[in-house]
């Protein structure tokens, strides 16, 4: 087989690139560009990425990208199925693990009762938006600063998030779920850190995760994935709601048009002619 050079885009301005040289098609380089990578690397340290990706991590990423991994496909083919699955999982979750690196550090520290290196972590995965990870003695509080430019999306997202908070508080079956709160003002966790308040047209979403949410096989990784993608989860439901509303509006408009078309009256003042060719109107007007 020949070489490969494939690029793909994801939301939040994330870019992927897969490349292999025609002279060495068994060596595949996977590169990713994440806008907040420098912030993450400064706070968690590049050593965290070296430990996670091992020998696959290149010392110098491809130009224009944040991080590059090099995979030997021939060596991978000769490994066990479990090892191949582990490598595929690492590569497929590149974006999650970069944006969620502060979550990995803090959640792991909480689960294994280790100290957290920093009082808080702050990243900007999107313009005008931020994610703060604030460790506490018995929990980790994750605060999202949300900003939707479209006024309709702001209203839908605000209603959606407020409903999540109400359901979490009132539903007994969710009593052990992470605490979720949504406010227009910064929560106490940010106020105590003297963090400069951002312009948040939508508001601040807080998720409190404690040790019981992380304890168990696979639950740590699942928690990181769910929290890191929570903003995308909200946006997905907002877009689906808009699409559903537009479909229902179009359906209603079509129904109204059918009603209006059936309501058009017949013409009652049609012009008529006599046997001699002269015209007259039923309303009594004089003919030609």
Tab-separated table of C-alpha atoms in Angstrom:
chain	number	residue	atom	x	y	z
A	1	UNK	CA	0.000	0.000	0.000
A	2	UNK	CA	1.108	3.588	-0.608
A	3	UNK	CA	1.381	6.442	1.822
A	4	UNK	CA	-1.449	8.225	3.566
A	5	UNK	CA	-2.135	11.903	4.123
A	6	UNK	CA	-5.604	12.481	5.561
A	7	UNK	CA	-6.850	15.527	7.488
A	8	UNK	CA	-10.097	15.919	9.408
A	9	UNK	CA	-11.701	18.713	11.426
A	10	UNK	CA	-13.678	18.600	14.652
A	11	UNK	CA	-15.571	21.341	16.471
A	12	UNK	CA	-13.696	23.731	18.815
A	13	UNK	CA	-11.183	24.225	15.967
A	14	UNK	CA	-9.650	20.782	16.543
A	15	UNK	CA	-7.728	19.325	13.602
A	16	UNK	CA	-6.449	15.782	12.999
A	17	UNK	CA	-3.919	14.520	10.505
A	18	UNK	CA	-2.886	10.958	9.641
A	19	UNK	CA	0.301	10.601	7.614
A	20	UNK	CA	2.528	7.774	6.468
A	21	UNK	CA	5.432	8.016	4.048
A	22	UNK	CA	5.159	5.894	0.864
A	23	UNK	CA	8.635	4.528	1.615
A	24	UNK	CA	7.520	3.389	5.094
A	25	UNK	CA	3.744	2.851	4.954
A	26	UNK	CA	3.789	0.769	8.137
A	27	UNK	CA	4.714	3.855	10.209
A	28	UNK	CA	1.641	5.993	10.852
A	29	UNK	CA	1.884	9.471	12.386
A	30	UNK	CA	-1.256	10.793	14.069
A	31	UNK	CA	-1.248	14.522	14.848
A	32	UNK	CA	-3.833	16.674	16.578
A	33	UNK	CA	-4.210	20.414	17.085
A	34	UNK	CA	-6.150	21.639	20.110
A	35	UNK	CA	-6.447	25.374	20.771
A	36	UNK	CA	-5.951	25.093	24.550
A	37	UNK	CA	-3.028	22.635	24.408
A	38	UNK	CA	-0.411	25.145	25.561
A	39	UNK	CA	-2.519	26.057	28.597
A	40	UNK	CA	-2.995	22.388	29.456
A	41	UNK	CA	0.665	21.466	28.951
A	42	UNK	CA	1.785	24.398	31.114
A	43	UNK	CA	-0.442	23.309	33.990
A	44	UNK	CA	-0.218	19.499	33.926
A	45	UNK	CA	3.281	19.337	32.427
A	46	UNK	CA	4.521	17.500	29.336
A	47	UNK	CA	5.616	14.645	31.603
A	48	UNK	CA	1.958	13.724	32.002
A	49	UNK	CA	1.648	13.201	28.232
A	50	UNK	CA	4.915	11.210	28.144
A	51	UNK	CA	3.597	8.876	30.808
A	52	UNK	CA	0.290	8.449	29.026
A	53	UNK	CA	1.552	7.866	25.480
A	54	UNK	CA	5.012	6.450	26.179
A	55	UNK	CA	7.239	5.802	23.177
A	56	UNK	CA	4.464	6.729	20.742
A	57	UNK	CA	4.811	10.420	21.656
A	58	UNK	CA	7.156	12.343	19.370
A	59	UNK	CA	9.456	14.922	20.972
A	60	UNK	CA	8.588	17.422	18.255
A	61	UNK	CA	5.044	17.395	16.871
A	62	UNK	CA	4.359	17.984	13.223
A	63	UNK	CA	4.405	21.654	12.272
A	64	UNK	CA	1.098	23.337	12.970
A	65	UNK	CA	-0.083	20.676	15.415
A	66	UNK	CA	-0.058	20.357	19.196
A	67	UNK	CA	0.930	16.729	19.612
A	68	UNK	CA	1.988	13.839	17.373
A	69	UNK	CA	2.021	10.087	17.960
A	70	UNK	CA	3.950	7.571	15.861
A	71	UNK	CA	2.569	4.050	15.482
A	72	UNK	CA	4.382	1.038	14.021
A	73	UNK	CA	1.524	-0.849	12.394
A	74	UNK	CA	3.593	-3.988	11.780
A	75	UNK	CA	4.598	-4.218	15.435
A	76	UNK	CA	1.022	-3.469	16.450
A	77	UNK	CA	-0.267	-6.299	14.237
A	78	UNK	CA	1.996	-8.747	16.071
A	79	UNK	CA	0.829	-7.689	19.529
A	80	UNK	CA	-2.058	-9.122	21.521
A	81	UNK	CA	-5.647	-8.071	20.937
A	82	UNK	CA	-5.751	-6.328	24.326
A	83	UNK	CA	-2.648	-4.273	23.463
A	84	UNK	CA	-4.116	-3.280	20.112
A	85	UNK	CA	-7.339	-2.221	21.811
A	86	UNK	CA	-5.396	-0.095	24.291
A	87	UNK	CA	-3.515	1.707	21.501
A	88	UNK	CA	-6.685	2.291	19.468
A	89	UNK	CA	-8.416	3.676	22.570
A	90	UNK	CA	-5.521	6.055	23.306
A	91	UNK	CA	-5.394	7.367	19.737
A	92	UNK	CA	-9.164	7.727	19.386
A	93	UNK	CA	-9.379	9.709	22.646
A	94	UNK	CA	-6.601	12.199	21.897
A	95	UNK	CA	-8.825	15.231	22.063
A	96	UNK	CA	-10.641	14.056	25.187
A	97	UNK	CA	-7.386	13.423	27.011
A	98	UNK	CA	-5.813	16.740	26.018
A	99	UNK	CA	-8.783	18.906	26.959
A	100	UNK	CA	-9.510	16.675	29.953
A	101	UNK	CA	-5.934	16.337	31.268
A	102	UNK	CA	-6.706	18.547	34.305
A	103	UNK	CA	-9.664	16.246	35.009
A	104	UNK	CA	-7.432	13.175	34.817
A	105	UNK	CA	-4.981	14.742	37.281
A	106	UNK	CA	-7.594	15.915	39.796
A	107	UNK	CA	-9.915	12.909	39.590
A	108	UNK	CA	-6.967	10.517	40.002
A	109	UNK	CA	-5.707	12.483	43.000
A	110	UNK	CA	-9.150	12.326	44.613
A	111	UNK	CA	-9.597	8.611	43.900
A	112	UNK	CA	-6.169	7.581	45.212
A	113	UNK	CA	-6.023	10.175	48.029
A	114	UNK	CA	-3.052	12.035	46.590
A	115	UNK	CA	-2.384	15.786	46.819
A	116	UNK	CA	-3.235	17.907	43.783
A	117	UNK	CA	-0.240	19.892	42.476
A	118	UNK	CA	-2.197	23.117	41.898
A	119	UNK	CA	-5.024	24.985	43.667
A	120	UNK	CA	-6.991	25.054	40.405
A	121	UNK	CA	-6.710	24.488	36.662
A	122	UNK	CA	-8.089	26.828	33.996
A	123	UNK	CA	-8.340	26.320	30.240
A	124	UNK	CA	-10.126	28.056	27.344
A	125	UNK	CA	-11.276	25.356	24.915
A	126	UNK	CA	-13.397	27.918	23.041
A	127	UNK	CA	-13.258	31.712	22.623
A	128	UNK	CA	-15.081	33.486	25.487
A	129	UNK	CA	-15.516	30.166	27.296
A	130	UNK	CA	-13.505	28.451	30.018
A	131	UNK	CA	-13.296	25.322	32.113
A	132	UNK	CA	-12.105	25.561	35.726
A	133	UNK	CA	-11.201	22.483	37.753
A	134	UNK	CA	-11.116	23.289	41.468
A	135	UNK	CA	-10.008	20.540	43.892
A	136	UNK	CA	-11.471	20.358	47.395
A	137	UNK	CA	-10.896	18.011	50.298
A	138	UNK	CA	-13.696	15.578	49.415
A	139	UNK	CA	-14.673	16.509	45.846
A	140	UNK	CA	-13.644	18.097	42.584
A	141	UNK	CA	-15.742	20.983	41.311
A	142	UNK	CA	-15.701	21.599	37.562
A	143	UNK	CA	-17.037	24.970	36.430
A	144	UNK	CA	-17.869	25.739	32.804
A	145	UNK	CA	-18.195	29.335	31.665
A	146	UNK	CA	-20.716	29.111	28.829
A	147	UNK	CA	-21.329	31.654	26.074
A	148	UNK	CA	-23.737	31.086	23.183
A	149	UNK	CA	-23.824	33.853	20.592
A	150	UNK	CA	-27.292	33.066	19.255
A	151	UNK	CA	-30.088	34.430	21.463
A	152	UNK	CA	-32.356	31.452	20.710
A	153	UNK	CA	-29.624	29.012	21.698
A	154	UNK	CA	-29.046	30.983	24.889
A	155	UNK	CA	-32.698	30.624	25.856
A	156	UNK	CA	-32.835	26.922	25.029
A	157	UNK	CA	-29.572	26.114	26.805
A	158	UNK	CA	-30.580	28.115	29.882
A	159	UNK	CA	-33.911	26.277	30.113
A	160	UNK	CA	-32.216	22.927	29.542
A	161	UNK	CA	-29.579	23.481	32.250
A	162	UNK	CA	-32.075	24.821	34.774
A	163	UNK	CA	-34.239	21.748	34.200
A	164	UNK	CA	-31.251	19.446	34.785
A	165	UNK	CA	-30.631	21.149	38.125
A	166	UNK	CA	-34.291	20.829	39.162
A	167	UNK	CA	-34.548	17.171	38.127
A	168	UNK	CA	-31.306	16.307	39.933
A	169	UNK	CA	-32.649	17.916	43.108
A	170	UNK	CA	-36.153	16.406	43.002
A	171	UNK	CA	-35.626	12.938	41.540
A	172	UNK	CA	-34.846	10.386	44.264
A	173	UNK	CA	-33.161	7.996	41.837
A	174	UNK	CA	-30.550	10.693	41.109
A	175	UNK	CA	-29.682	11.319	44.744
A	176	UNK	CA	-26.193	9.837	44.314
A	177	UNK	CA	-25.476	11.562	40.980
A	178	UNK	CA	-22.992	14.461	40.803
A	179	UNK	CA	-24.423	17.762	41.997
A	180	UNK	CA	-25.175	20.101	39.085
A	181	UNK	CA	-25.925	23.803	39.465
A	182	UNK	CA	-26.390	26.623	36.979
A	183	UNK	CA	-26.147	30.323	37.833
A	184	UNK	CA	-25.726	33.638	36.091
A	185	UNK	CA	-23.056	34.644	38.626
A	186	UNK	CA	-19.734	32.886	39.346
A	187	UNK	CA	-20.025	30.119	41.968
A	188	UNK	CA	-18.309	30.357	45.347
A	189	UNK	CA	-15.457	28.114	44.179
A	190	UNK	CA	-14.365	30.775	41.684
A	191	UNK	CA	-15.057	33.720	43.965
A	192	UNK	CA	-12.746	32.282	46.625
A	193	UNK	CA	-9.919	32.051	44.076
A	194	UNK	CA	-10.198	35.714	43.063
A	195	UNK	CA	-10.433	34.755	39.409
A	196	UNK	CA	-11.251	37.603	37.062
A	197	UNK	CA	-14.902	37.349	36.086
A	198	UNK	CA	-15.479	36.536	32.428
A	199	UNK	CA	-18.265	37.834	30.253
A	200	UNK	CA	-20.647	34.879	30.337
A	201	UNK	CA	-23.851	35.696	28.434
A	202	UNK	CA	-25.282	32.293	29.350
A	203	UNK	CA	-23.879	31.597	32.818
A	204	UNK	CA	-21.774	29.260	34.953
A	205	UNK	CA	-22.385	25.521	35.082
A	206	UNK	CA	-20.898	23.667	38.072
A	207	UNK	CA	-20.499	19.893	38.435
A	208	UNK	CA	-19.314	18.454	41.765
A	209	UNK	CA	-17.707	15.008	41.533
A	210	UNK	CA	-16.810	13.056	44.660
A	211	UNK	CA	-14.896	9.828	45.219
A	212	UNK	CA	-17.892	7.489	44.922
A	213	UNK	CA	-18.398	8.608	41.333
A	214	UNK	CA	-14.863	7.488	40.455
A	215	UNK	CA	-14.447	4.299	42.470
A	216	UNK	CA	-14.913	1.176	40.357
A	217	UNK	CA	-13.669	-0.470	37.189
A	218	UNK	CA	-13.609	2.009	34.297
A	219	UNK	CA	-15.487	4.710	36.206
A	220	UNK	CA	-12.542	7.132	36.347
A	221	UNK	CA	-12.153	7.165	32.554
A	222	UNK	CA	-15.915	7.356	32.074
A	223	UNK	CA	-16.159	10.346	34.431
A	224	UNK	CA	-13.383	12.179	32.568
A	225	UNK	CA	-15.075	11.560	29.227
A	226	UNK	CA	-18.529	12.634	30.388
A	227	UNK	CA	-17.403	15.810	32.138
A	228	UNK	CA	-14.952	16.853	29.404
A	229	UNK	CA	-17.679	16.518	26.753
A	230	UNK	CA	-20.488	18.096	28.804
A	231	UNK	CA	-20.455	21.327	26.836
A	232	UNK	CA	-20.801	19.359	23.598
A	233	UNK	CA	-23.636	17.392	25.199
A	234	UNK	CA	-25.489	20.629	25.951
A	235	UNK	CA	-24.891	21.995	22.454
A	236	UNK	CA	-26.118	18.737	20.890
A	237	UNK	CA	-29.446	18.961	22.712
A	238	UNK	CA	-29.795	22.655	21.906
A	239	UNK	CA	-29.285	22.003	18.182
A	240	UNK	CA	-31.694	19.046	18.253
A	241	UNK	CA	-34.312	21.174	20.002
A	242	UNK	CA	-33.952	23.950	17.412
A	243	UNK	CA	-34.232	21.431	14.587
A	244	UNK	CA	-37.366	19.906	16.115
A	245	UNK	CA	-38.941	23.334	16.635
A	246	UNK	CA	-38.205	24.358	13.055
A	247	UNK	CA	-39.682	21.117	11.713
A	248	UNK	CA	-42.863	21.615	13.723
A	249	UNK	CA	-43.100	25.260	12.619
A	250	UNK	CA	-42.754	24.288	8.948
A	251	UNK	CA	-45.400	21.603	9.406
A	252	UNK	CA	-47.794	24.117	11.004
A	253	UNK	CA	-47.184	26.659	8.241
A	254	UNK	CA	-47.978	24.031	5.598
A	255	UNK	CA	-51.207	23.159	7.409
A	256	UNK	CA	-52.223	26.816	7.598
A	257	UNK	CA	-51.505	27.315	3.892
A	258	UNK	CA	-53.765	24.382	3.061
A	259	UNK	CA	-56.551	25.904	5.164
A	260	UNK	CA	-56.118	29.272	3.447
A	261	UNK	CA	-56.144	27.697	-0.002
A	262	UNK	CA	-59.402	25.894	0.757
A	263	UNK	CA	-60.909	29.157	2.095
A	264	UNK	CA	-60.536	31.127	-1.189
A	265	UNK	CA	-64.132	32.037	-2.351
A	266	UNK	CA	-65.370	31.485	-5.898
A	267	UNK	CA	-65.484	34.501	-8.212
A	268	UNK	CA	-68.974	35.997	-8.033
A	269	UNK	CA	-68.499	38.950	-10.375
A	270	UNK	CA	-67.424	37.035	-13.450
A	271	UNK	CA	-67.987	38.835	-16.781
A	272	UNK	CA	-70.710	37.353	-19.020
A	273	UNK	CA	-71.821	37.955	-22.622
A	274	UNK	CA	-75.216	38.136	-24.299
A	275	UNK	CA	-76.076	36.295	-27.506
A	276	UNK	CA	-75.228	39.450	-29.429
A	277	UNK	CA	-71.744	39.617	-27.937
A	278	UNK	CA	-72.315	42.442	-25.505
A	279	UNK	CA	-70.969	41.977	-21.976
A	280	UNK	CA	-72.573	42.610	-18.640
A	281	UNK	CA	-71.715	42.070	-14.984
A	282	UNK	CA	-73.945	40.403	-12.454
A	283	UNK	CA	-73.412	43.323	-10.035
A	284	UNK	CA	-75.641	45.424	-12.360
A	285	UNK	CA	-72.973	47.487	-14.098
A	286	UNK	CA	-73.604	48.591	-17.680
A	287	UNK	CA	-71.988	46.477	-20.366
A	288	UNK	CA	-69.908	47.670	-23.330
